[in-house]
């Protein structure tokens, strides 16, 4: 299963892109749109109801994912609308939930919408090592389109269409994210006696490894076998380990600084 991801500046742009993907042959229930900081008015505008369903009743999604916001009677799973919380981001509106597994709610979402777990092909294709990039995009007010295709050519065509429609690629977003952090990380590493110009690649690799959803909150010692299997001897270097520790601190900082009621701070600033 091939994953397709596009980052857009607005929900409207992301929804238009999702429609384009469906026109290319990607089923509606394999396309999701995610948008942050959506007001109740905006959410209500997305709710689809019919005579078979009273307004506000929706599906059972709310019991497992967040707030149930409605599915039209007889509509496909892709028509589902729900909200859920992402730590460090806040409330996120989801149109179609197949991609929600990336944020840790996929099993519940799939159970509510499809009566079972995610298809193994999709579960295997989830780019979970990129989750921190998606979270950062949402934190900055951008919207995401995440889709899955079982045909490589369709996936390539879909990515090309998203690019033509103005989508930012994950690679570009990742570089933008690191540029925002790089100055502080260079200063920190240099203050510890390291040569950032020489070690940046390993340091950054460790930093990004710490943001993998399965490794957050876990020390490099606890994950030594996993890290060595994934990164080889690089995982034992001083630069990688220091980057990993800083990545863990960064995640804690992001989550704590985006708690409800706390002033919002720039997500590009690393923890001291």
Short mmCIF file of C-alpha atoms in Angstrom, two decimals:
data_model
loop_
_atom_site.label_atom_id
_atom_site.label_comp_id
_atom_site.label_asym_id
_atom_site.label_seq_id
_atom_site.Cartn_x
_atom_site.Cartn_y
_atom_site.Cartn_z
CA UNK A 1 0.00 0.00 0.00
CA UNK A 2 1.40 3.39 -1.05
CA UNK A 3 0.90 6.44 1.17
CA UNK A 4 0.30 9.91 -0.28
CA UNK A 5 0.67 13.02 1.87
CA UNK A 6 0.20 16.70 1.09
CA UNK A 7 0.44 19.73 3.38
CA UNK A 8 -1.75 22.74 2.61
CA UNK A 9 -2.23 26.23 4.01
CA UNK A 10 -5.99 25.90 4.48
CA UNK A 11 -8.74 23.36 5.05
CA UNK A 12 -10.41 24.45 1.81
CA UNK A 13 -7.24 23.68 -0.17
CA UNK A 14 -6.88 20.30 1.52
CA UNK A 15 -10.50 19.38 0.80
CA UNK A 16 -10.08 20.31 -2.85
CA UNK A 17 -6.98 18.15 -3.03
CA UNK A 18 -8.85 15.23 -1.46
CA UNK A 19 -11.50 15.51 -4.18
CA UNK A 20 -8.75 15.43 -6.81
CA UNK A 21 -7.34 12.24 -5.32
CA UNK A 22 -10.75 10.60 -5.46
CA UNK A 23 -11.09 11.61 -9.11
CA UNK A 24 -7.85 9.71 -9.78
CA UNK A 25 -9.39 6.51 -8.51
CA UNK A 26 -8.48 6.51 -4.82
CA UNK A 27 -11.57 5.40 -2.84
CA UNK A 28 -13.18 7.91 -0.51
CA UNK A 29 -12.53 5.70 2.50
CA UNK A 30 -8.80 5.75 1.74
CA UNK A 31 -8.58 9.56 1.90
CA UNK A 32 -8.43 11.66 5.06
CA UNK A 33 -8.16 15.39 5.71
CA UNK A 34 -6.92 16.80 9.01
CA UNK A 35 -7.18 20.43 10.10
CA UNK A 36 -6.27 22.08 13.44
CA UNK A 37 -7.86 24.74 15.61
CA UNK A 38 -11.23 24.42 13.92
CA UNK A 39 -14.09 26.36 15.48
CA UNK A 40 -17.40 24.71 16.41
CA UNK A 41 -19.06 26.65 13.59
CA UNK A 42 -16.60 25.27 11.06
CA UNK A 43 -17.08 21.77 12.41
CA UNK A 44 -20.85 21.99 12.27
CA UNK A 45 -20.59 23.05 8.64
CA UNK A 46 -18.88 19.73 7.89
CA UNK A 47 -21.48 17.56 9.60
CA UNK A 48 -23.61 15.62 7.17
CA UNK A 49 -27.05 14.44 8.31
CA UNK A 50 -30.08 12.90 6.66
CA UNK A 51 -33.63 11.89 7.49
CA UNK A 52 -32.19 8.61 8.72
CA UNK A 53 -30.29 10.42 11.42
CA UNK A 54 -31.08 13.28 13.74
CA UNK A 55 -28.64 16.23 13.72
CA UNK A 56 -25.94 15.80 16.32
CA UNK A 57 -26.43 12.05 16.70
CA UNK A 58 -23.72 10.99 14.32
CA UNK A 59 -21.96 7.65 14.48
CA UNK A 60 -20.31 5.92 17.39
CA UNK A 61 -17.01 7.56 16.54
CA UNK A 62 -17.23 9.94 19.46
CA UNK A 63 -17.12 7.19 22.03
CA UNK A 64 -13.72 6.03 20.88
CA UNK A 65 -12.04 8.92 19.12
CA UNK A 66 -13.37 12.28 20.27
CA UNK A 67 -16.54 14.20 19.61
CA UNK A 68 -19.04 12.43 17.37
CA UNK A 69 -20.04 14.87 14.67
CA UNK A 70 -22.08 12.89 12.24
CA UNK A 71 -22.15 10.52 9.31
CA UNK A 72 -24.87 10.78 6.67
CA UNK A 73 -27.30 7.86 6.62
CA UNK A 74 -25.95 5.33 4.15
CA UNK A 75 -22.78 7.32 3.46
CA UNK A 76 -19.42 5.62 3.22
CA UNK A 77 -16.86 5.62 6.03
CA UNK A 78 -14.95 8.34 4.22
CA UNK A 79 -17.79 10.75 4.99
CA UNK A 80 -17.15 10.52 8.73
CA UNK A 81 -16.39 13.73 10.57
CA UNK A 82 -14.83 13.69 14.02
CA UNK A 83 -12.47 15.55 16.28
CA UNK A 84 -9.69 14.26 18.48
CA UNK A 85 -6.87 15.70 20.55
CA UNK A 86 -3.22 15.46 19.58
CA UNK A 87 -0.87 16.24 22.49
CA UNK A 88 1.19 19.29 21.65
CA UNK A 89 -1.22 20.28 18.88
CA UNK A 90 -4.72 20.46 20.34
CA UNK A 91 -8.08 19.66 18.76
CA UNK A 92 -7.93 18.41 15.20
CA UNK A 93 -10.82 18.01 12.79
CA UNK A 94 -10.74 14.79 10.77
CA UNK A 95 -12.68 14.26 7.57
CA UNK A 96 -12.40 10.54 6.99
CA UNK A 97 -10.38 8.68 9.57
CA UNK A 98 -8.30 6.09 7.77
CA UNK A 99 -5.13 8.11 8.37
CA UNK A 100 -5.89 8.70 12.04
CA UNK A 101 -3.77 5.69 12.98
CA UNK A 102 -0.75 7.92 12.54
CA UNK A 103 -1.81 9.89 15.59
CA UNK A 104 -2.55 6.93 17.80
CA UNK A 105 -6.33 6.71 17.36
CA UNK A 106 -6.44 4.55 14.25
CA UNK A 107 -7.54 1.34 15.89
CA UNK A 108 -10.49 3.02 17.56
CA UNK A 109 -11.37 4.94 14.42
CA UNK A 110 -11.23 1.88 12.23
CA UNK A 111 -13.32 -0.07 14.70
CA UNK A 112 -15.99 2.61 14.76
CA UNK A 113 -16.07 3.11 11.02
CA UNK A 114 -15.33 -0.29 9.55
CA UNK A 115 -16.16 -2.70 12.33
CA UNK A 116 -12.60 -3.94 12.58
CA UNK A 117 -8.91 -3.13 12.64
CA UNK A 118 -7.08 -1.25 9.93
CA UNK A 119 -6.29 -3.26 6.84
CA UNK A 120 -2.85 -4.76 7.34
CA UNK A 121 -1.65 -3.30 4.05
CA UNK A 122 -2.51 0.20 5.25
CA UNK A 123 -1.17 -0.39 8.74
CA UNK A 124 2.14 -1.53 7.26
CA UNK A 125 2.25 1.51 4.98
CA UNK A 126 1.75 4.15 7.66
CA UNK A 127 4.77 6.50 7.63
CA UNK A 128 4.93 6.75 11.42
CA UNK A 129 8.50 8.04 11.38
CA UNK A 130 7.12 11.21 9.78
CA UNK A 131 4.44 11.88 12.39
CA UNK A 132 6.41 14.71 14.01
CA UNK A 133 6.42 16.53 10.64
CA UNK A 134 2.63 16.26 10.39
CA UNK A 135 2.20 17.41 13.97
CA UNK A 136 4.40 20.44 13.37
CA UNK A 137 2.40 21.34 10.26
CA UNK A 138 -0.87 21.11 12.20
CA UNK A 139 0.63 23.12 15.05
CA UNK A 140 1.39 25.90 12.56
CA UNK A 141 -2.21 25.94 11.36
CA UNK A 142 -1.77 23.91 8.19
CA UNK A 143 -4.02 21.11 6.96
CA UNK A 144 -3.06 17.61 5.81
CA UNK A 145 -4.30 15.22 3.18
CA UNK A 146 -3.33 11.61 3.80
CA UNK A 147 -4.36 8.91 1.35
CA UNK A 148 -3.51 5.32 0.46
CA UNK A 149 -3.41 3.67 -2.94
CA UNK A 150 -2.83 0.03 -3.78
CA UNK A 151 -1.38 0.91 -7.17
CA UNK A 152 2.07 2.49 -7.49
CA UNK A 153 1.20 4.39 -10.67
CA UNK A 154 -1.94 5.88 -9.13
CA UNK A 155 0.14 6.92 -6.13
CA UNK A 156 2.71 8.63 -8.36
CA UNK A 157 -0.04 10.42 -10.29
CA UNK A 158 -1.64 11.49 -7.01
CA UNK A 159 1.61 12.96 -5.67
CA UNK A 160 2.13 14.85 -8.92
CA UNK A 161 -1.39 16.27 -8.76
CA UNK A 162 -0.96 17.36 -5.15
CA UNK A 163 2.25 19.15 -6.09
CA UNK A 164 0.49 20.91 -8.97
CA UNK A 165 -2.27 21.91 -6.57
CA UNK A 166 0.23 23.68 -4.30
CA UNK A 167 0.93 21.02 -1.67
CA UNK A 168 4.11 21.24 0.35
CA UNK A 169 5.93 17.92 0.43
CA UNK A 170 6.85 16.14 3.63
CA UNK A 171 10.54 16.50 2.77
CA UNK A 172 10.20 20.27 2.39
CA UNK A 173 8.24 20.54 5.65
CA UNK A 174 10.86 18.44 7.44
CA UNK A 175 13.66 20.75 6.29
CA UNK A 176 11.67 23.83 7.30
CA UNK A 177 11.11 22.29 10.74
CA UNK A 178 14.82 21.56 11.22
CA UNK A 179 15.89 25.01 10.05
CA UNK A 180 13.72 26.44 12.82
CA UNK A 181 15.54 24.31 15.40
CA UNK A 182 19.04 24.20 14.00
CA UNK A 183 20.47 27.36 15.54
CA UNK A 184 19.51 26.40 19.09
CA UNK A 185 20.69 22.84 18.63
CA UNK A 186 24.02 23.94 17.20
CA UNK A 187 24.59 26.27 20.13
CA UNK A 188 23.71 23.53 22.63
CA UNK A 189 25.90 20.87 21.02
CA UNK A 190 28.84 23.24 20.65
CA UNK A 191 28.55 24.25 24.30
CA UNK A 192 28.96 20.58 25.19
CA UNK A 193 32.25 20.43 23.30
CA UNK A 194 30.92 18.90 20.08
CA UNK A 195 31.63 19.89 16.48
CA UNK A 196 28.21 20.49 14.99
CA UNK A 197 29.50 20.91 11.44
CA UNK A 198 30.95 17.41 11.58
CA UNK A 199 28.25 15.71 13.65
CA UNK A 200 25.02 17.41 12.56
CA UNK A 201 23.74 14.49 10.47
CA UNK A 202 24.10 11.99 13.33
CA UNK A 203 22.79 14.47 15.89
CA UNK A 204 19.73 15.22 13.79
CA UNK A 205 19.12 11.52 13.18
CA UNK A 206 19.03 10.95 16.93
CA UNK A 207 16.80 13.97 17.48
CA UNK A 208 14.29 12.74 14.92
CA UNK A 209 14.43 9.17 16.24
CA UNK A 210 13.30 10.42 19.64
CA UNK A 211 10.12 11.80 18.05
CA UNK A 212 8.94 8.46 16.68
CA UNK A 213 5.55 7.79 18.33
CA UNK A 214 6.69 4.42 19.65
CA UNK A 215 9.84 5.82 21.28
CA UNK A 216 8.63 9.01 22.94
CA UNK A 217 9.31 9.08 26.65
CA UNK A 218 11.84 6.25 26.43
CA UNK A 219 15.56 6.59 26.95
CA UNK A 220 18.15 5.57 24.40
CA UNK A 221 19.43 2.97 26.87
CA UNK A 222 15.98 1.38 27.12
CA UNK A 223 15.75 1.27 23.33
CA UNK A 224 19.37 0.38 22.60
CA UNK A 225 18.47 -2.79 20.68
CA UNK A 226 15.74 -1.08 18.66
CA UNK A 227 17.93 1.88 17.79
CA UNK A 228 20.85 -0.32 16.81
CA UNK A 229 18.59 -2.42 14.59
CA UNK A 230 17.26 0.72 12.88
CA UNK A 231 20.39 2.89 12.73
CA UNK A 232 23.29 0.48 13.13
CA UNK A 233 26.51 1.68 14.79
CA UNK A 234 25.40 5.30 14.36
CA UNK A 235 23.01 4.80 17.29
CA UNK A 236 25.92 4.33 19.69
CA UNK A 237 27.73 7.55 18.80
CA UNK A 238 27.87 10.52 21.12
CA UNK A 239 26.23 12.80 18.58
CA UNK A 240 23.26 10.47 18.03
CA UNK A 241 22.73 9.94 21.76
CA UNK A 242 22.88 13.66 22.53
CA UNK A 243 20.49 14.38 19.68
CA UNK A 244 18.14 11.69 20.95
CA UNK A 245 18.11 13.16 24.46
CA UNK A 246 17.43 16.63 23.07
CA UNK A 247 14.63 15.24 20.92
CA UNK A 248 12.98 13.75 23.99
CA UNK A 249 13.27 17.07 25.82
CA UNK A 250 11.87 18.88 22.80
CA UNK A 251 8.79 16.66 22.72
CA UNK A 252 8.09 17.25 26.41
CA UNK A 253 8.51 21.00 25.88
CA UNK A 254 6.11 21.01 22.93
CA UNK A 255 3.42 19.06 24.76
CA UNK A 256 3.69 21.14 27.94
CA UNK A 257 3.78 24.50 26.15
CA UNK A 258 0.63 23.66 24.20
CA UNK A 259 -1.49 22.60 27.14
CA UNK A 260 -4.98 24.22 27.13
CA UNK A 261 -4.92 27.58 28.85
CA UNK A 262 -1.20 28.10 28.47
CA UNK A 263 0.18 30.81 26.19
CA UNK A 264 1.17 29.43 22.80
CA UNK A 265 4.90 29.55 22.15
CA UNK A 266 6.75 29.00 18.93
CA UNK A 267 7.04 25.27 18.29
CA UNK A 268 10.38 25.74 16.59
CA UNK A 269 12.07 26.63 19.86
CA UNK A 270 13.81 23.71 21.49
CA UNK A 271 13.87 23.02 25.19
CA UNK A 272 16.70 24.60 27.08
#
